[in-house]
Amino acid sequence: MSAATPSAPSPADRRVSARIGSISESATLAVDAKAKALKAAGRPVIGFGAGEPDFPTPGYIVEAAVEACRTPKYHRYTPAGGLPELKSAIVAKTLRDSGYEIEAANVLVTNGGKQAIYEAFAAILDPGDEVIVPAPYWTTYPESIRLAGGVPVDVVADETTGYRVTVEQLEAARTERTKVLLFVSPSNPTGAVYPREQVEAVGRWAAEHGLWVLTDEIYEHLVYGDAAARAGAEGLSSSLPVVVPELRDKCIIVNGVAKTYAMTGWRVGWAIGPKDVIKAATNLQSHATSNVSNVAQAAAIAAVTGDLTAVEEMKVAFDRRRRTIVRMLNEIDGVLCPEPEGAFYAYPSVKELLGKEIRGKRPQSSVELAELILEEAEVAVVPGEAFGTPGYLRLSYALGDEDLVEGVSRLQKLLAEAK
Ligand SMILES: Cc1ncc(COP(=O)(O)O)c(C=O)c1O
């Protein structure tokens, strides 16, 4: 009798596919979940983890949704790519805010900006296509690139350049496999805003090499300080295809209502792009999820057609918190926080604190430091590893003023013990 040869595992024995098994949990959501669990267990945790405004959605937007709930036509499916009225409103809003002229056929309404990013990469990437991703990057970008079969190529910009990449760095990362440049301004996690001349330089470089650009404008309204003063003169945040019109046919804009209108839970975003790509992405969405919640689309119409008074009020609060957090973080020895000019994140370097002793422990990485901070100060922050750059922490300042001051005071107290 011959010995039984071990049989190769059948596909049915593999539980999770290799493709999905390689995707990691969103680190920012994980930190937030841990903080919320500790809070639920009675610990007075202050969370700087989540990237969402603490304000309720403005009343006129909520009213539009309530009205839609009472109107049977909003109880039905909409076209997979979005309500025609919302698409028209996005066309008008894009002209108002960016000076960019588009048609409804250039728009796909998605379940948040996240789905727009995922579907955009799925629509344009083939296996092995490279996407240049400036780091620190928002955690979702590399994962959605990989899911689409693409290869993310990091280009790191640190605090010495205000976390903005240069054309020279981008050029050094370009190969014959490069298809797309990912661009985001204002940035999550750093709050960096590219001035118009830098937007133009980056855009011209991409156009010169025939590259595609996916530009994430979700924080377009949230700019402060010098960037806001510049924006006044230049239009919101210098939309790439407006500054470099040659890019128009190879440019996808990602946007949404989540951050500007305190609507993270409503799940409405959109992609703007060339008609063939938008059509392909719409086909994908028609099979994956169909339309975004009809009621949420009605709310989004109210948001993008309304005036920006409520947005301005939230911005004033964010700006005040921004100045407080940056000042308080820079008072800590070993912490260096460049001034973020947009979004609602501070991204200090904590490299000088690593390896020092704090309450009997010696954190060697920003992951270990963030764990120590959560345990000892009951403050939740996201380590830089989540954004491709160890040695940093991300703190969202979209939380109440009192909590913010209390949370950073706890950090000051704990980190002053480093020796
Ligand atoms: C840079 C950036 N883009 C897009 C999104 C997506 O937002 P949403 O899917 O909530 O619309 C986020 C959310 O954190 C973000 O920070």
CSV table of C-alpha atoms and ligand atoms in Angstrom, one decimal:
chain,number,residue,atom,x,y,z
A,1,MET,CA,0.0,0.0,0.0
A,2,SER,CA,1.4,3.4,-0.9
A,3,ALA,CA,1.4,6.1,1.8
A,4,ALA,CA,-1.4,8.5,1.3
A,5,THR,CA,-0.2,11.8,-0.2
A,6,PRO,CA,-1.5,14.8,1.6
A,7,SER,CA,-4.0,16.4,-0.7
A,8,ALA,CA,-3.6,20.1,-1.6
A,9,PRO,CA,-6.2,22.2,0.2
A,10,SER,CA,-9.3,22.6,-1.8
A,11,PRO,CA,-10.6,26.2,-2.5
A,12,ALA,CA,-13.4,25.4,-0.1
A,13,ASP,CA,-10.9,24.9,2.8
A,14,ARG,CA,-9.6,28.4,2.4
A,15,ARG,CA,-11.9,30.5,4.5
A,16,VAL,CA,-11.1,34.1,3.6
A,17,SER,CA,-9.7,34.9,0.2
A,18,ALA,CA,-6.1,36.0,-0.1
A,19,ARG,CA,-7.2,39.3,-1.6
A,20,ILE,CA,-9.5,40.3,1.2
A,21,GLY,CA,-7.4,38.6,3.9
A,22,SER,CA,-4.6,41.0,3.2
A,23,ILE,CA,-6.7,44.1,3.9
A,24,SER,CA,-6.1,45.4,7.4
A,25,GLU,CA,-8.7,47.0,9.7
A,26,SER,CA,-9.0,50.7,9.4
A,27,ALA,CA,-6.6,51.8,12.2
A,28,THR,CA,-8.4,55.0,12.8
A,29,LEU,CA,-11.8,53.3,13.3
A,30,ALA,CA,-10.0,50.7,15.5
A,31,VAL,CA,-8.6,53.4,17.9
A,32,ASP,CA,-12.0,55.0,18.0
A,33,ALA,CA,-13.7,51.6,18.8
A,34,LYS,CA,-11.2,50.9,21.6
A,35,ALA,CA,-11.7,54.4,23.1
A,36,LYS,CA,-15.5,54.0,22.9
A,37,ALA,CA,-15.3,50.5,24.6
A,38,LEU,CA,-13.2,51.9,27.4
A,39,LYS,CA,-15.6,54.8,27.8
A,40,ALA,CA,-18.6,52.4,27.9
A,41,ALA,CA,-16.7,50.5,30.7
A,42,GLY,CA,-16.8,53.7,32.7
A,43,ARG,CA,-13.3,55.1,32.0
A,44,PRO,CA,-13.1,58.9,31.3
A,45,VAL,CA,-11.5,58.5,27.9
A,46,ILE,CA,-11.0,61.6,25.7
A,47,GLY,CA,-11.0,60.6,22.0
A,48,PHE,CA,-8.8,62.4,19.5
A,49,GLY,CA,-9.1,59.4,17.2
A,50,ALA,CA,-12.2,59.9,15.0
A,51,GLY,CA,-12.1,62.2,12.0
A,52,GLU,CA,-15.6,63.5,12.5
A,53,PRO,CA,-17.1,66.9,13.5
A,54,ASP,CA,-18.7,66.9,17.0
A,55,PHE,CA,-21.5,69.2,15.7
A,56,PRO,CA,-24.9,67.9,14.8
A,57,THR,CA,-25.9,68.2,11.2
A,58,PRO,CA,-27.4,71.7,10.6
A,59,GLY,CA,-31.2,71.8,11.1
A,60,TYR,CA,-32.2,72.7,7.6
A,61,ILE,CA,-30.5,69.6,6.3
A,62,VAL,CA,-32.2,67.4,8.8
A,63,GLU,CA,-35.5,69.0,8.0
A,64,ALA,CA,-35.1,68.1,4.3
A,65,ALA,CA,-34.5,64.5,5.3
A,66,VAL,CA,-37.5,64.4,7.6
A,67,GLU,CA,-39.6,65.8,4.7
A,68,ALA,CA,-38.2,63.1,2.4
A,69,CYS,CA,-39.1,60.4,4.9
A,70,ARG,CA,-42.7,61.5,4.7
A,71,THR,CA,-42.7,61.6,0.9
A,72,PRO,CA,-43.3,58.1,-0.7
A,73,LYS,CA,-41.1,58.8,-3.8
A,74,TYR,CA,-38.1,58.9,-1.5
A,75,HIS,CA,-39.0,55.4,-0.3
A,76,ARG,CA,-37.9,54.0,-3.6
A,77,TYR,CA,-34.7,53.1,-5.5
A,78,THR,CA,-33.1,56.0,-7.3
A,79,PRO,CA,-30.9,55.5,-10.4
A,80,ALA,CA,-27.8,53.6,-9.2
A,81,GLY,CA,-25.6,56.7,-9.9
A,82,GLY,CA,-27.7,59.1,-7.9
A,83,LEU,CA,-30.8,61.3,-7.9
A,84,PRO,CA,-30.7,63.5,-11.0
A,85,GLU,CA,-31.6,66.5,-8.8
A,86,LEU,CA,-28.6,65.8,-6.6
A,87,LYS,CA,-26.3,65.4,-9.6
A,88,SER,CA,-27.5,68.8,-10.9
A,89,ALA,CA,-26.9,70.3,-7.4
A,90,ILE,CA,-23.4,68.9,-7.4
A,91,VAL,CA,-22.7,70.4,-10.8
A,92,ALA,CA,-23.8,73.8,-9.5
A,93,LYS,CA,-21.9,73.5,-6.3
A,94,THR,CA,-18.7,72.5,-8.1
A,95,LEU,CA,-18.9,75.6,-10.3
A,96,ARG,CA,-19.7,77.7,-7.2
A,97,ASP,CA,-16.9,76.4,-5.0
A,98,SER,CA,-14.1,75.4,-7.5
A,99,GLY,CA,-15.0,77.2,-10.7
A,100,TYR,CA,-15.0,73.8,-12.4
A,101,GLU,CA,-17.6,73.3,-15.2
A,102,ILE,CA,-19.0,69.8,-15.4
A,103,GLU,CA,-22.2,68.0,-16.5
A,104,ALA,CA,-24.4,65.5,-14.6
A,105,ALA,CA,-22.8,62.7,-16.7
A,106,ASN,CA,-19.5,63.5,-15.0
A,107,VAL,CA,-20.9,62.7,-11.5
A,108,LEU,CA,-21.4,59.5,-9.6
A,109,VAL,CA,-23.1,59.8,-6.2
A,110,THR,CA,-21.5,57.3,-3.8
A,111,ASN,CA,-21.9,55.9,-0.3
A,112,GLY,CA,-19.4,58.4,1.2
A,113,GLY,CA,-16.1,59.6,-0.3
A,114,LYS,CA,-14.7,56.2,0.7
A,115,GLN,CA,-16.8,54.4,-1.9
A,116,ALA,CA,-15.9,57.0,-4.5
A,117,ILE,CA,-12.2,56.3,-3.9
A,118,TYR,CA,-12.7,52.5,-4.0
A,119,GLU,CA,-14.8,52.6,-7.2
A,120,ALA,CA,-12.5,55.1,-8.9
A,121,PHE,CA,-9.4,52.9,-8.4
A,122,ALA,CA,-11.4,49.8,-9.4
A,123,ALA,CA,-12.5,51.6,-12.6
A,124,ILE,CA,-9.1,52.7,-13.8
A,125,LEU,CA,-6.5,50.3,-12.4
A,126,ASP,CA,-5.3,47.0,-13.9
A,127,PRO,CA,-3.1,44.6,-12.0
A,128,GLY,CA,0.4,46.0,-11.4
A,129,ASP,CA,-0.5,49.6,-12.2
A,130,GLU,CA,1.4,51.9,-9.8
A,131,VAL,CA,-0.2,54.7,-7.9
A,132,ILE,CA,2.0,57.3,-6.2
A,133,VAL,CA,0.7,58.1,-2.8
A,134,PRO,CA,2.2,61.0,-0.8
A,135,ALA,CA,2.7,59.9,2.8
A,136,PRO,CA,1.6,60.5,5.5
A,137,TYR,CA,-1.5,59.1,3.8
A,138,TRP,CA,-5.0,58.5,4.8
A,139,THR,CA,-5.2,54.8,5.6
A,140,THR,CA,-7.9,53.9,3.1
A,141,TYR,CA,-5.9,54.9,0.0
A,142,PRO,CA,-3.3,52.1,-0.1
A,143,GLU,CA,-5.9,49.5,0.8
A,144,SER,CA,-8.4,50.6,-1.9
A,145,ILE,CA,-5.5,50.6,-4.5
A,146,ARG,CA,-4.5,47.1,-3.5
A,147,LEU,CA,-8.1,45.9,-3.6
A,148,ALA,CA,-8.2,47.1,-7.2
A,149,GLY,CA,-5.0,45.2,-8.0
A,150,GLY,CA,-2.8,48.3,-8.1
A,151,VAL,CA,0.5,48.9,-6.3
A,152,PRO,CA,0.7,51.9,-3.9
A,153,VAL,CA,4.1,53.6,-4.1
A,154,ASP,CA,4.7,55.9,-1.1
A,155,VAL,CA,6.5,59.2,-1.3
A,156,VAL,CA,7.2,60.5,2.2
A,157,ALA,CA,7.1,64.2,3.1
A,158,ASP,CA,8.0,65.1,6.6
A,159,GLU,CA,7.4,68.0,8.9
A,160,THR,CA,10.4,69.9,7.5
A,161,THR,CA,8.4,70.6,4.2
A,162,GLY,CA,5.1,71.0,6.0
A,163,TYR,CA,4.2,67.4,4.9
A,164,ARG,CA,4.0,68.6,1.2
A,165,VAL,CA,5.7,66.5,-1.5
A,166,THR,CA,7.8,68.2,-4.2
A,167,VAL,CA,7.8,67.5,-7.9
A,168,GLU,CA,11.4,66.2,-7.6
A,169,GLN,CA,10.2,63.5,-5.1
A,170,LEU,CA,7.3,62.6,-7.3
A,171,GLU,CA,9.6,62.3,-10.3
A,172,ALA,CA,12.0,60.1,-8.4
A,173,ALA,CA,9.1,57.7,-7.7
A,174,ARG,CA,7.8,57.6,-11.3
A,175,THR,CA,8.3,54.4,-13.3
A,176,GLU,CA,6.9,53.1,-16.6
A,177,ARG,CA,4.2,51.4,-14.5
A,178,THR,CA,3.0,54.6,-12.9
A,179,LYS,CA,-0.6,55.3,-13.8
A,180,VAL,CA,-2.0,57.6,-11.2
A,181,LEU,CA,-1.0,60.2,-8.7
A,182,LEU,CA,-3.1,60.5,-5.5
A,183,PHE,CA,-3.4,64.1,-4.4
A,184,VAL,CA,-5.1,65.5,-1.3
A,185,SER,CA,-5.3,69.0,0.0
A,186,PRO,CA,-6.2,69.8,2.7
A,187,SER,CA,-4.8,66.5,3.9
A,188,ASN,CA,-5.8,63.9,6.4
A,189,PRO,CA,-3.8,63.1,8.5
A,190,THR,CA,-1.5,66.2,8.4
A,191,GLY,CA,-3.8,69.2,7.7
A,192,ALA,CA,-1.3,70.3,5.0
A,193,VAL,CA,-2.7,72.6,2.3
A,194,TYR,CA,-0.8,73.1,-0.9
A,195,PRO,CA,-0.6,76.7,-2.1
A,196,ARG,CA,-1.8,77.3,-5.7
A,197,GLU,CA,1.7,77.4,-7.2
A,198,GLN,CA,2.5,74.0,-5.7
A,199,VAL,CA,-0.8,72.6,-6.9
A,200,GLU,CA,0.1,73.9,-10.4
A,201,ALA,CA,3.6,72.4,-10.3
A,202,VAL,CA,2.3,69.0,-9.3
A,203,GLY,CA,-0.5,69.1,-11.8
A,204,ARG,CA,1.8,70.2,-14.7
A,205,TRP,CA,4.2,67.4,-13.8
A,206,ALA,CA,1.3,64.8,-13.9
A,207,ALA,CA,0.0,66.2,-17.2
A,208,GLU,CA,3.4,66.3,-18.8
A,209,HIS,CA,3.8,62.5,-18.1
A,210,GLY,CA,0.3,61.6,-19.1
A,211,LEU,CA,-0.6,60.5,-15.6
A,212,TRP,CA,-4.1,60.2,-14.1
A,213,VAL,CA,-4.8,62.1,-10.9
A,214,LEU,CA,-7.2,61.2,-8.2
A,215,THR,CA,-7.7,64.4,-6.2
A,216,ASP,CA,-9.5,64.2,-2.9
A,217,GLU,CA,-11.2,67.5,-2.1
A,218,ILE,CA,-13.3,66.4,0.9
A,219,TYR,CA,-11.8,69.0,3.2
A,220,GLU,CA,-12.0,71.9,0.6
A,221,HIS,CA,-14.0,74.2,2.9
A,222,LEU,CA,-11.9,73.7,6.0
A,223,VAL,CA,-8.9,76.0,5.5
A,224,TYR,CA,-7.6,78.5,8.0
A,225,GLY,CA,-4.9,81.1,8.7
A,226,ASP,CA,-2.6,81.9,5.7
A,227,ALA,CA,-4.2,79.2,3.6
A,228,ALA,CA,-7.6,80.8,4.1
A,229,ALA,CA,-6.3,84.2,3.2
A,230,ARG,CA,-4.8,82.8,0.0
A,231,ALA,CA,-7.9,80.8,-0.7
A,232,GLY,CA,-9.9,84.0,-0.5
A,233,ALA,CA,-8.0,85.3,-3.5
A,234,GLU,CA,-7.6,82.0,-5.3
A,235,GLY,CA,-10.9,80.2,-4.8
A,236,LEU,CA,-11.4,77.6,-2.2
A,237,SER,CA,-8.5,75.1,-2.2
A,238,SER,CA,-7.2,75.4,-5.8
A,239,SER,CA,-8.9,72.5,-7.5
A,240,LEU,CA,-6.3,70.6,-9.6
A,241,PRO,CA,-8.2,70.4,-12.9
A,242,VAL,CA,-9.1,74.1,-12.7
A,243,VAL,CA,-5.5,75.1,-12.1
A,244,VAL,CA,-4.2,72.6,-14.7
A,245,PRO,CA,-7.0,72.2,-17.3
A,246,GLU,CA,-5.0,69.8,-19.4
A,247,LEU,CA,-5.6,67.2,-16.7
A,248,ARG,CA,-9.4,67.3,-17.1
A,249,ASP,CA,-9.6,64.1,-19.2
A,250,LYS,CA,-7.6,62.1,-16.7
A,251,CYS,CA,-8.7,63.6,-13.4
A,252,ILE,CA,-11.1,62.2,-10.9
A,253,ILE,CA,-12.3,64.4,-8.0
A,254,VAL,CA,-13.5,62.8,-4.8
A,255,ASN,CA,-15.8,64.9,-2.5
A,256,GLY,CA,-18.7,64.5,-0.2
A,257,VAL,CA,-20.9,66.1,2.5
A,258,ALA,CA,-19.4,64.3,5.6
A,259,LYS,CA,-16.8,66.8,6.8
A,260,THR,CA,-18.2,70.1,5.5
A,261,TYR,CA,-21.7,69.7,6.8
A,262,ALA,CA,-21.1,67.4,9.8
A,263,MET,CA,-22.8,64.6,8.0
A,264,THR,CA,-20.4,61.6,8.5
A,265,GLY,CA,-23.2,59.2,9.3
A,266,TRP,CA,-25.4,60.1,6.3
A,267,ARG,CA,-23.0,58.5,3.9
A,268,VAL,CA,-23.1,60.7,0.8
A,269,GLY,CA,-20.1,61.4,-1.3
A,270,TRP,CA,-19.4,61.6,-5.0
A,271,ALA,CA,-16.8,61.2,-7.8
A,272,ILE,CA,-16.4,63.6,-10.6
A,273,GLY,CA,-14.6,62.4,-13.7
A,274,PRO,CA,-14.5,61.8,-17.4
A,275,LYS,CA,-17.8,60.3,-18.6
A,276,ASP,CA,-16.4,56.9,-19.7
A,277,VAL,CA,-14.8,56.3,-16.2
A,278,ILE,CA,-17.9,57.5,-14.4
A,279,LYS,CA,-20.0,55.2,-16.5
A,280,ALA,CA,-17.8,52.2,-15.7
A,281,ALA,CA,-17.8,53.1,-12.0
A,282,THR,CA,-21.6,53.5,-12.1
A,283,ASN,CA,-21.9,50.0,-13.6
A,284,LEU,CA,-19.8,48.6,-10.7
A,285,GLN,CA,-21.9,50.4,-8.1
A,286,SER,CA,-25.1,49.2,-9.8
A,287,HIS,CA,-24.1,45.7,-8.9
A,288,ALA,CA,-22.4,46.3,-5.6
A,289,THR,CA,-24.7,48.6,-3.7
A,290,SER,CA,-27.1,50.4,-6.1
A,291,ASN,CA,-28.1,53.9,-5.0
A,292,VAL,CA,-27.1,55.7,-1.9
A,293,SER,CA,-30.0,56.0,0.6
A,294,ASN,CA,-32.6,58.1,-1.1
A,295,VAL,CA,-33.4,60.1,2.0
A,296,ALA,CA,-29.7,60.8,2.6
A,297,GLN,CA,-29.5,62.1,-1.0
A,298,ALA,CA,-32.4,64.4,-0.3
A,299,ALA,CA,-30.5,65.7,2.7
A,300,ALA,CA,-27.4,66.2,0.6
A,301,ILE,CA,-29.3,68.3,-1.9
A,302,ALA,CA,-30.2,70.7,1.0
A,303,ALA,CA,-26.6,70.7,2.1
A,304,VAL,CA,-25.0,71.5,-1.3
A,305,THR,CA,-27.7,74.0,-2.4
A,306,GLY,CA,-27.8,75.8,1.0
A,307,ASP,CA,-25.6,78.7,2.0
A,308,LEU,CA,-22.5,78.2,3.9
A,309,THR,CA,-23.4,80.1,7.1
A,310,ALA,CA,-23.5,76.9,9.3
A,311,VAL,CA,-20.2,75.8,7.7
A,312,GLU,CA,-18.6,79.1,8.5
A,313,GLU,CA,-19.7,78.8,12.2
A,314,MET,CA,-18.2,75.3,12.5
A,315,LYS,CA,-15.0,76.5,10.8
A,316,VAL,CA,-14.6,79.3,13.4
A,317,ALA,CA,-14.8,76.6,16.2
A,318,PHE,CA,-12.3,74.3,14.4
A,319,ASP,CA,-9.9,77.2,13.9
A,320,ARG,CA,-10.0,78.1,17.6
A,321,ARG,CA,-9.4,74.5,18.6
A,322,ARG,CA,-6.6,74.2,16.0
A,323,ARG,CA,-4.7,77.1,17.5
A,324,THR,CA,-5.2,75.8,21.0
A,325,ILE,CA,-4.1,72.3,20.2
A,326,VAL,CA,-1.0,73.3,18.2
A,327,ARG,CA,0.1,75.7,21.0
A,328,MET,CA,-0.4,73.1,23.8
A,329,LEU,CA,1.3,70.3,21.8
A,330,ASN,CA,4.3,72.4,21.1
A,331,GLU,CA,4.7,73.2,24.8
A,332,ILE,CA,5.6,69.5,25.4
A,333,ASP,CA,9.3,68.7,25.3
A,334,GLY,CA,10.0,66.2,22.5
A,335,VAL,CA,6.8,67.0,20.6
A,336,LEU,CA,7.0,69.1,17.4
A,337,CYS,CA,3.8,70.1,15.7
A,338,PRO,CA,3.9,72.1,12.5
A,339,GLU,CA,0.8,74.3,12.0
A,340,PRO,CA,-1.9,72.5,10.1
A,341,GLU,CA,-3.7,74.9,7.7
A,342,GLY,CA,-6.7,72.7,6.8
A,343,ALA,CA,-9.0,69.8,7.7
A,344,PHE,CA,-9.2,69.1,11.5
A,345,TYR,CA,-6.0,67.2,12.4
A,346,ALA,CA,-2.7,67.9,14.1
A,347,TYR,CA,0.1,65.6,13.2
A,348,PRO,CA,3.0,66.1,15.7
A,349,SER,CA,6.3,64.3,15.5
A,350,VAL,CA,7.0,62.4,18.7
A,351,LYS,CA,10.3,60.9,17.5
A,352,GLU,CA,12.3,62.5,20.4
A,353,LEU,CA,10.1,60.8,23.0
A,354,LEU,CA,10.6,57.2,21.7
A,355,GLY,CA,13.0,55.1,23.8
A,356,LYS,CA,12.5,57.4,26.8
A,357,GLU,CA,11.1,56.1,30.1
A,358,ILE,CA,7.5,57.1,30.9
A,359,ARG,CA,5.8,55.5,34.0
A,360,GLY,CA,8.2,52.5,33.9
A,361,LYS,CA,7.8,51.8,30.2
A,362,ARG,CA,10.0,52.6,27.3
A,363,PRO,CA,7.8,53.0,24.1
A,364,GLN,CA,10.0,52.2,21.1
A,365,SER,CA,7.4,53.1,18.5
A,366,SER,CA,4.5,55.5,18.1
A,367,VAL,CA,2.1,52.5,18.3
A,368,GLU,CA,3.6,51.7,21.8
A,369,LEU,CA,3.4,55.4,22.8
A,370,ALA,CA,-0.2,55.6,21.7
A,371,GLU,CA,-1.0,52.5,23.8
A,372,LEU,CA,0.7,54.0,26.8
A,373,ILE,CA,-1.1,57.3,26.4
A,374,LEU,CA,-4.5,55.5,26.2
A,375,GLU,CA,-3.7,53.4,29.3
A,376,GLU,CA,-2.0,56.0,31.5
A,377,ALA,CA,-3.7,59.3,30.4
A,378,GLU,CA,-7.0,57.8,29.1
A,379,VAL,CA,-6.5,59.8,25.8
A,380,ALA,CA,-7.0,58.2,22.4
A,381,VAL,CA,-4.7,59.2,19.6
A,382,VAL,CA,-3.8,57.4,16.3
A,383,PRO,CA,-0.2,56.4,15.8
A,384,GLY,CA,1.6,57.4,12.7
A,385,GLU,CA,2.1,53.8,11.6
A,386,ALA,CA,-1.5,53.9,10.4
A,387,PHE,CA,-0.5,56.7,7.9
A,388,GLY,CA,2.7,55.1,6.7
A,389,THR,CA,5.0,57.2,8.9
A,390,PRO,CA,6.0,55.8,12.3
A,391,GLY,CA,7.2,58.4,14.8
A,392,TYR,CA,4.1,60.6,14.7
A,393,LEU,CA,0.6,60.8,16.3
A,394,ARG,CA,-2.6,62.1,14.7
A,395,LEU,CA,-5.0,64.1,16.9
A,396,SER,CA,-8.3,65.1,15.5
A,397,TYR,CA,-9.4,68.4,17.0
A,398,ALA,CA,-13.0,68.0,16.0
A,399,LEU,CA,-14.1,67.6,19.6
A,400,GLY,CA,-15.5,70.0,22.2
A,401,ASP,CA,-13.2,72.8,23.4
A,402,GLU,CA,-13.2,71.6,27.1
A,403,ASP,CA,-12.4,68.0,26.2
A,404,LEU,CA,-9.7,69.2,23.9
A,405,VAL,CA,-8.0,71.2,26.6
A,406,GLU,CA,-8.4,68.5,29.2
A,407,GLY,CA,-7.1,65.8,26.9
A,408,VAL,CA,-4.0,67.7,25.8
A,409,SER,CA,-3.4,68.8,29.5
A,410,ARG,CA,-3.3,65.1,30.4
A,411,LEU,CA,-0.8,64.5,27.6
A,412,GLN,CA,1.3,67.4,28.8
A,413,LYS,CA,1.4,65.9,32.3
A,414,LEU,CA,2.2,62.4,31.2
A,415,LEU,CA,4.8,63.2,28.6
A,416,ALA,CA,6.5,65.7,31.0
A,417,GLU,CA,7.6,62.5,32.9
A,418,ALA,CA,9.7,61.2,30.0
A,419,LYS,CA,13.3,60.7,31.0
B,1,LIG,C1,-9.1,62.4,3.2
B,1,LIG,C2,-10.4,61.7,3.3
B,1,LIG,N1,-11.1,61.4,2.1
B,1,LIG,C3,-12.3,60.8,2.1
B,1,LIG,C4,-12.9,60.5,3.3
B,1,LIG,C5,-14.2,59.8,3.2
B,1,LIG,O1,-15.2,60.3,3.9
B,1,LIG,P1,-16.7,59.6,3.9
B,1,LIG,O2,-16.5,58.3,3.3
B,1,LIG,O3,-17.1,59.7,5.3
B,1,LIG,O4,-17.4,60.5,3.0
B,1,LIG,C6,-12.2,60.8,4.5
B,1,LIG,C7,-12.8,60.4,5.8
B,1,LIG,O5,-12.2,60.3,6.9
B,1,LIG,C8,-11.0,61.4,4.5
B,1,LIG,O6,-10.3,61.8,5.6
